[in-house]
Coordinates of C-alpha atoms and ligand atoms in Angstrom, one line a residue:
M249 CA 70.3 -9.0 -48.3
T250 CA 70.1 -6.5 -51.2
D251 CA 69.2 -7.6 -54.8
V252 CA 71.8 -5.4 -56.4
L253 CA 74.9 -4.0 -54.6
I254 CA 76.7 -1.5 -56.7
I255 CA 80.3 -0.7 -56.0
G256 CA 81.2 2.9 -57.2
S257 CA 79.1 6.0 -57.7
G258 CA 80.4 7.4 -61.0
P259 CA 78.1 7.6 -64.0
A260 CA 78.2 3.8 -64.5
G261 CA 77.2 3.0 -60.9
M262 CA 74.5 5.7 -60.7
T263 CA 73.0 4.6 -64.0
A264 CA 73.0 1.0 -63.0
A265 CA 71.3 1.9 -59.8
I266 CA 68.6 4.0 -61.6
Y267 CA 67.8 1.1 -63.9
A268 CA 67.8 -1.6 -61.2
K269 CA 65.7 0.6 -58.8
R270 CA 63.1 1.3 -61.6
A271 CA 62.9 -2.5 -62.0
N272 CA 61.7 -2.5 -58.4
L273 CA 64.8 -4.1 -57.0
N274 CA 66.4 -3.5 -53.6
V275 CA 69.6 -1.5 -54.5
L276 CA 72.5 -0.2 -52.5
I277 CA 75.5 1.8 -53.8
V278 CA 78.7 1.4 -51.8
E279 CA 81.1 4.3 -52.5
K280 CA 84.5 5.1 -51.2
E281 CA 84.8 8.7 -49.9
Y282 CA 82.3 10.7 -51.9
E283 CA 84.0 13.6 -53.7
G284 CA 81.7 14.0 -56.6
T285 CA 80.4 11.7 -59.3
G286 CA 83.6 9.9 -60.2
Q287 CA 86.3 11.2 -62.5
M288 CA 83.9 13.5 -64.4
A289 CA 83.8 15.8 -61.2
E290 CA 87.3 16.8 -62.2
S291 CA 86.3 18.2 -65.7
S292 CA 85.7 21.9 -65.7
R293 CA 83.7 21.7 -69.0
I294 CA 82.1 18.8 -70.8
D295 CA 81.2 19.3 -74.5
N296 CA 80.4 15.7 -75.5
Y297 CA 77.5 14.7 -73.2
P298 CA 74.3 15.1 -75.3
G299 CA 71.9 17.8 -74.0
F300 CA 74.4 19.4 -71.6
Y301 CA 76.8 21.3 -73.9
G302 CA 79.5 23.1 -71.9
I303 CA 78.4 21.9 -68.5
N304 CA 80.8 21.7 -65.6
G305 CA 81.6 18.0 -64.8
Y306 CA 81.0 18.3 -61.0
E307 CA 77.6 19.9 -61.8
L308 CA 76.6 17.2 -64.3
G309 CA 77.6 14.6 -61.7
E310 CA 75.4 16.2 -59.0
K311 CA 72.5 16.2 -61.4
I312 CA 72.9 12.4 -61.9
R313 CA 73.2 11.9 -58.1
E314 CA 70.0 14.0 -57.5
H315 CA 68.3 11.8 -60.0
A316 CA 69.3 8.6 -58.1
E317 CA 68.4 10.2 -54.8
A318 CA 65.0 11.2 -56.1
L319 CA 64.3 7.5 -56.8
G320 CA 65.2 6.7 -53.2
I321 CA 68.5 4.9 -53.9
K322 CA 70.5 4.3 -50.8
F323 CA 74.2 5.1 -50.5
L324 CA 76.8 3.7 -48.1
E325 CA 80.2 5.4 -47.7
A326 CA 82.7 2.5 -47.2
E327 CA 85.7 0.9 -48.9
V328 CA 85.2 -2.6 -50.2
T329 CA 88.2 -4.8 -49.4
G330 CA 87.0 -8.2 -50.7
I331 CA 84.1 -10.0 -52.4
Q332 CA 83.3 -13.7 -51.9
K333 CA 81.0 -15.7 -54.0
R334 CA 78.5 -17.8 -52.0
E335 CA 76.2 -20.4 -53.6
E336 CA 73.3 -18.0 -54.1
S337 CA 74.8 -14.6 -53.2
F338 CA 77.9 -12.6 -52.6
D339 CA 79.5 -11.5 -49.3
I340 CA 81.0 -8.0 -49.7
T341 CA 83.6 -7.2 -46.9
L342 CA 84.1 -3.6 -46.0
E343 CA 87.2 -2.0 -44.5
S344 CA 85.4 -1.8 -41.1
G345 CA 85.1 -5.6 -41.1
E346 CA 81.3 -5.3 -41.7
V347 CA 79.9 -7.8 -44.3
Q348 CA 77.1 -6.9 -46.7
S349 CA 75.3 -9.6 -48.6
S350 CA 73.7 -9.3 -52.0
K351 CA 72.2 -11.5 -54.7
T352 CA 74.2 -9.7 -57.4
V353 CA 77.1 -7.2 -57.6
I354 CA 77.7 -4.6 -60.2
Y355 CA 81.3 -3.4 -60.0
T356 CA 81.9 0.1 -61.3
A357 CA 85.0 1.2 -59.3
G358 CA 86.6 3.1 -62.3
A359 CA 90.2 4.0 -62.6
A360 CA 92.7 6.2 -60.6
H361 CA 95.4 8.6 -61.9
R362 CA 98.7 7.0 -63.0
K363 CA 101.6 8.6 -61.1
L364 CA 104.8 9.9 -62.7
A365 CA 107.6 7.5 -61.7
V366 CA 110.5 9.9 -61.6
P367 CA 112.6 11.4 -58.7
G368 CA 110.7 14.2 -57.0
S369 CA 107.3 12.9 -58.0
E370 CA 106.2 11.7 -54.6
K371 CA 108.1 14.4 -52.7
F372 CA 106.3 17.2 -54.4
E373 CA 102.8 15.8 -54.6
N374 CA 100.5 18.6 -53.4
R375 CA 103.6 20.9 -53.4
G376 CA 103.4 21.8 -57.0
I377 CA 102.5 18.4 -58.5
S378 CA 98.8 18.0 -59.2
Y379 CA 96.6 15.3 -60.9
C380 CA 93.6 17.6 -61.3
A381 CA 93.8 20.9 -63.3
S382 CA 90.2 21.9 -62.8
C383 CA 90.6 21.4 -59.0
D384 CA 94.0 23.0 -58.5
G385 CA 94.5 25.2 -61.6
A386 CA 93.3 28.4 -59.8
F387 CA 96.3 28.1 -57.4
Y388 CA 98.6 28.8 -60.4
H389 CA 97.1 32.0 -61.6
G390 CA 99.7 34.0 -63.5
K391 CA 102.4 31.3 -63.0
D392 CA 104.3 29.0 -65.3
V393 CA 103.3 25.4 -65.3
A394 CA 103.8 22.1 -67.3
V395 CA 101.3 19.5 -68.3
I396 CA 102.5 16.0 -68.9
G397 CA 100.7 13.6 -71.3
G398 CA 99.3 13.3 -74.8
G399 CA 95.8 12.1 -74.2
N400 CA 92.5 14.1 -74.0
S401 CA 93.1 14.7 -70.3
A402 CA 96.4 16.4 -70.9
L403 CA 95.1 18.5 -73.8
D404 CA 92.0 19.6 -71.9
D405 CA 94.1 20.4 -68.9
A406 CA 96.6 22.5 -71.0
L407 CA 93.7 24.4 -72.6
L408 CA 92.1 25.1 -69.2
L409 CA 95.4 26.2 -67.7
S410 CA 96.2 28.5 -70.7
E411 CA 93.3 30.7 -69.5
I412 CA 94.7 30.9 -65.9
C413 CA 98.5 30.7 -66.1
N414 CA 101.2 32.9 -67.6
K415 CA 102.8 30.0 -69.6
V416 CA 101.9 26.4 -70.2
Y417 CA 104.4 23.8 -71.4
L418 CA 102.7 20.7 -72.8
I419 CA 105.2 17.8 -72.7
H420 CA 104.5 14.6 -74.5
R421 CA 106.8 11.6 -74.8
R422 CA 106.0 11.1 -78.5
A423 CA 105.4 13.3 -81.6
E424 CA 101.8 12.1 -82.2
F425 CA 99.1 13.0 -79.7
R426 CA 96.4 10.5 -78.6
G427 CA 93.9 13.3 -77.7
D428 CA 91.4 15.0 -80.1
A429 CA 93.0 16.9 -83.1
S430 CA 90.5 19.8 -82.5
T431 CA 91.8 20.4 -79.0
L432 CA 95.4 20.2 -80.1
A433 CA 94.6 22.7 -82.9
K434 CA 93.2 25.1 -80.3
L435 CA 96.4 24.7 -78.2
E436 CA 98.6 25.4 -81.2
Q437 CA 96.9 28.7 -81.6
K438 CA 97.5 29.8 -78.0
E439 CA 100.4 32.2 -77.6
N440 CA 101.2 31.2 -74.0
V441 CA 101.3 27.4 -74.8
E442 CA 104.5 25.7 -75.8
I443 CA 104.2 22.1 -77.0
I444 CA 107.3 20.0 -76.4
R445 CA 107.2 16.7 -78.2
N446 CA 109.5 13.6 -77.9
A447 CA 110.5 14.5 -74.3
K448 CA 110.2 12.7 -71.1
V449 CA 110.4 14.1 -67.6
Q450 CA 113.6 13.0 -65.9
E451 CA 113.4 14.7 -62.5
I452 CA 111.4 17.3 -60.6
T453 CA 113.3 19.4 -58.2
G454 CA 112.6 22.4 -55.9
N455 CA 113.0 23.8 -52.5
G456 CA 109.9 22.7 -50.5
K457 CA 107.9 23.5 -53.7
V458 CA 108.4 22.5 -57.3
K459 CA 110.9 24.8 -59.1
I460 CA 112.5 22.9 -62.0
L461 CA 111.4 20.2 -64.4
L462 CA 114.3 18.4 -66.0
L463 CA 113.6 16.7 -69.3
D464 CA 115.6 13.9 -70.9
T465 CA 116.4 16.2 -73.8
G466 CA 118.6 18.2 -71.4
T467 CA 116.1 21.1 -71.1
A468 CA 115.4 22.4 -67.6
L469 CA 112.1 24.4 -67.3
N470 CA 111.5 26.9 -64.5
I471 CA 107.9 26.2 -63.4
Q472 CA 105.8 26.4 -60.3
G473 CA 103.3 23.7 -61.1
V474 CA 103.3 20.3 -62.8
F475 CA 99.9 18.8 -63.9
V476 CA 100.3 15.1 -64.6
A477 CA 97.8 13.5 -67.0
I478 CA 99.4 10.3 -68.1
G479 CA 96.4 8.0 -68.0
M480 CA 94.5 5.9 -65.5
I481 CA 95.0 2.6 -63.6
P482 CA 91.9 0.4 -63.2
Q483 CA 90.7 -0.1 -59.6
T484 CA 90.6 -3.9 -59.3
E485 CA 92.3 -4.6 -56.0
A486 CA 89.2 -6.0 -54.3
V487 CA 88.3 -8.3 -57.2
K488 CA 91.5 -9.4 -59.0
K489 CA 91.2 -12.9 -57.5
L490 CA 87.5 -13.2 -58.4
V491 CA 87.4 -12.2 -62.1
A492 CA 89.6 -12.3 -65.2
L493 CA 91.6 -9.2 -66.2
D494 CA 93.0 -8.2 -69.6
E495 CA 96.7 -7.5 -70.2
S496 CA 96.2 -3.8 -69.1
G497 CA 94.4 -4.8 -65.9
Y498 CA 90.8 -4.1 -66.9
I499 CA 88.0 -6.6 -66.1
K500 CA 87.1 -8.7 -69.0
A501 CA 83.4 -8.4 -70.0
G502 CA 81.3 -7.6 -73.0
E503 CA 78.9 -4.7 -73.3
D504 CA 76.3 -6.6 -71.2
G505 CA 78.7 -6.5 -68.3
V506 CA 78.6 -10.2 -67.8
T507 CA 81.8 -11.7 -66.3
L508 CA 82.8 -15.4 -65.9
V509 CA 81.3 -15.2 -62.3
P510 CA 77.5 -15.7 -62.4
G511 CA 75.8 -12.8 -60.7
F512 CA 78.9 -10.5 -60.8
F513 CA 78.7 -7.7 -63.4
V514 CA 81.0 -4.9 -64.4
A515 CA 80.4 -1.5 -65.9
G516 CA 82.3 1.7 -66.7
D517 CA 86.0 2.6 -67.1
V518 CA 87.1 -0.5 -65.1
R519 CA 85.7 -2.8 -67.9
T520 CA 87.9 -3.7 -70.9
K521 CA 86.6 -1.4 -73.8
E522 CA 87.6 1.0 -76.5
L523 CA 86.0 4.3 -75.5
R524 CA 86.0 5.5 -71.9
Q525 CA 83.6 8.4 -71.7
I526 CA 80.8 9.5 -69.4
I527 CA 78.2 8.4 -72.0
T528 CA 79.8 4.9 -72.5
A529 CA 80.0 4.5 -68.7
A530 CA 76.3 5.4 -68.3
A531 CA 75.4 3.0 -71.2
D532 CA 77.5 0.3 -69.5
G533 CA 75.6 0.9 -66.2
A534 CA 72.2 0.4 -67.9
N535 CA 73.4 -2.8 -69.7
A536 CA 74.9 -4.3 -66.5
A537 CA 71.7 -3.5 -64.6
N538 CA 69.7 -5.2 -67.3
S539 CA 71.9 -8.2 -67.0
A540 CA 71.5 -8.3 -63.2
I541 CA 67.7 -7.9 -63.6
Q542 CA 67.6 -10.9 -66.0
Y543 CA 69.8 -12.9 -63.7
I544 CA 67.5 -12.3 -60.7
I545 CA 64.4 -13.1 -62.7
R546 CA 65.8 -16.4 -64.0
K547 CA 67.0 -17.5 -60.6
Ligands
NAP668 P1 95.2 8.2 -72.1 O1 94.2 8.5 -73.3 O2 95.5 6.8 -71.8 O3 96.5 9.0 -72.4 C1 97.6 8.9 -71.5 C2 98.7 9.7 -72.2 O4 99.8 9.7 -71.2 C3 99.3 9.1 -73.5 O5 99.5 10.1 -74.4 C4 100.5 8.4 -73.0 O6 101.5 8.4 -74.0 C5 101.0 9.2 -71.9 N1 101.7 8.5 -70.9 C6 101.4 7.3 -70.3 N2 102.3 6.9 -69.4 C7 103.3 7.9 -69.4 C8 104.5 8.1 -68.7 N3 104.9 7.2 -67.8 N4 105.2 9.2 -69.0 C9 104.8 10.1 -69.9 N5 103.6 9.9 -70.6 C10 102.9 8.9 -70.4 O7 94.6 8.9 -70.8 P2 93.7 10.1 -70.5 O8 94.1 11.3 -71.2 O9 93.6 10.3 -69.0 O10 92.2 9.7 -71.0 C11 91.6 8.5 -70.5 C12 90.3 8.3 -71.3 O11 89.4 9.3 -71.0 C13 90.5 8.4 -72.8 O12 89.7 7.4 -73.5 C14 90.1 9.8 -73.2 O13 89.7 9.9 -74.5 C15 89.0 10.0 -72.2 N6 88.9 11.5 -71.9 C16 88.1 12.2 -72.7 C17 87.9 13.5 -72.5 C18 87.1 14.3 -73.5 O14 86.5 13.7 -74.3 N7 87.0 15.6 -73.3 C19 88.6 14.2 -71.5 C20 89.5 13.4 -70.7 C21 89.6 12.1 -70.9 P3 101.4 7.6 -75.3 O15 100.5 8.3 -76.2 O16 102.9 7.6 -75.9 O17 101.0 6.2 -74.9

């Protein structure tokens, strides 16, 4: 039986582990298919994490992981399929059927990319449609691409791709962008970026690979790549029967990570909150670990 079992190994999970381990607790991180430290691994450059101006996201994630490993934190690569509350503990069922028991759980499973629900979206995934510009951008060197979305991810992706591609169309369904005005201003200065407002993707067509992006304005763009950055979906499948979710599907909890289930805490992007950033995920991790430590001490 572990004291603290952490689900997810992004900045929230890693920070929770570091705090719990330093309180001398027995900690295990369960992570689904390790591909880097959560979503941040997809960012080619991070300018808003104090002390690491301009660092590559994957690199910052590896630094956080090395920190956790240096403290002797254990990792288990497995998918959690269910969590059951017992009187004094939790049973965490893994895809293999194995069950792990823990006095407390800190859930930091994050969020996954929202998919574009239009004809061609599924057909051309990995054949011209990508959800990660920093991972796949280099494949589109000198080509024409489109970025879909109006948040910081879309703006960052468009900026990155403008350095690699011949032409970048940034397509947003509204006139106002959600993302930072400073990034938008940089994009407006780029000669190879065309910003198309008030337009929705209607269909993606091609011949084995993406060729044409049809917009609801009637415009048909000849492109070789589509980068979709239309937000995230909270990963709550394993816990949706255990905890309360808000109207957008995020787990309800305050900054202390305390949920309605005693001993079950939540941290990071999967928690209902205003600002989803690496620094707020890390802060959540510390707070949730503190709540778990207090819970164990008082038991
Ligand atoms: P987001 O902020 O939720 O933005 C999603 C965008 O996609 C919105 O502009 C939304 O349009 C649009 N959208 C949603 N569904 C759509 C659909 N079906 N078709 C077309 N457009 C659709 O998501 P995000 O950009 O992934 O960012 C997530 C969080 O991470 C945010 O808090 C963001 O600030 C943060 N982040 C920060 C940085 C950074 O600081 N450098 C980088 C990346 C992400 P509407 O505006 O009309 O709703």
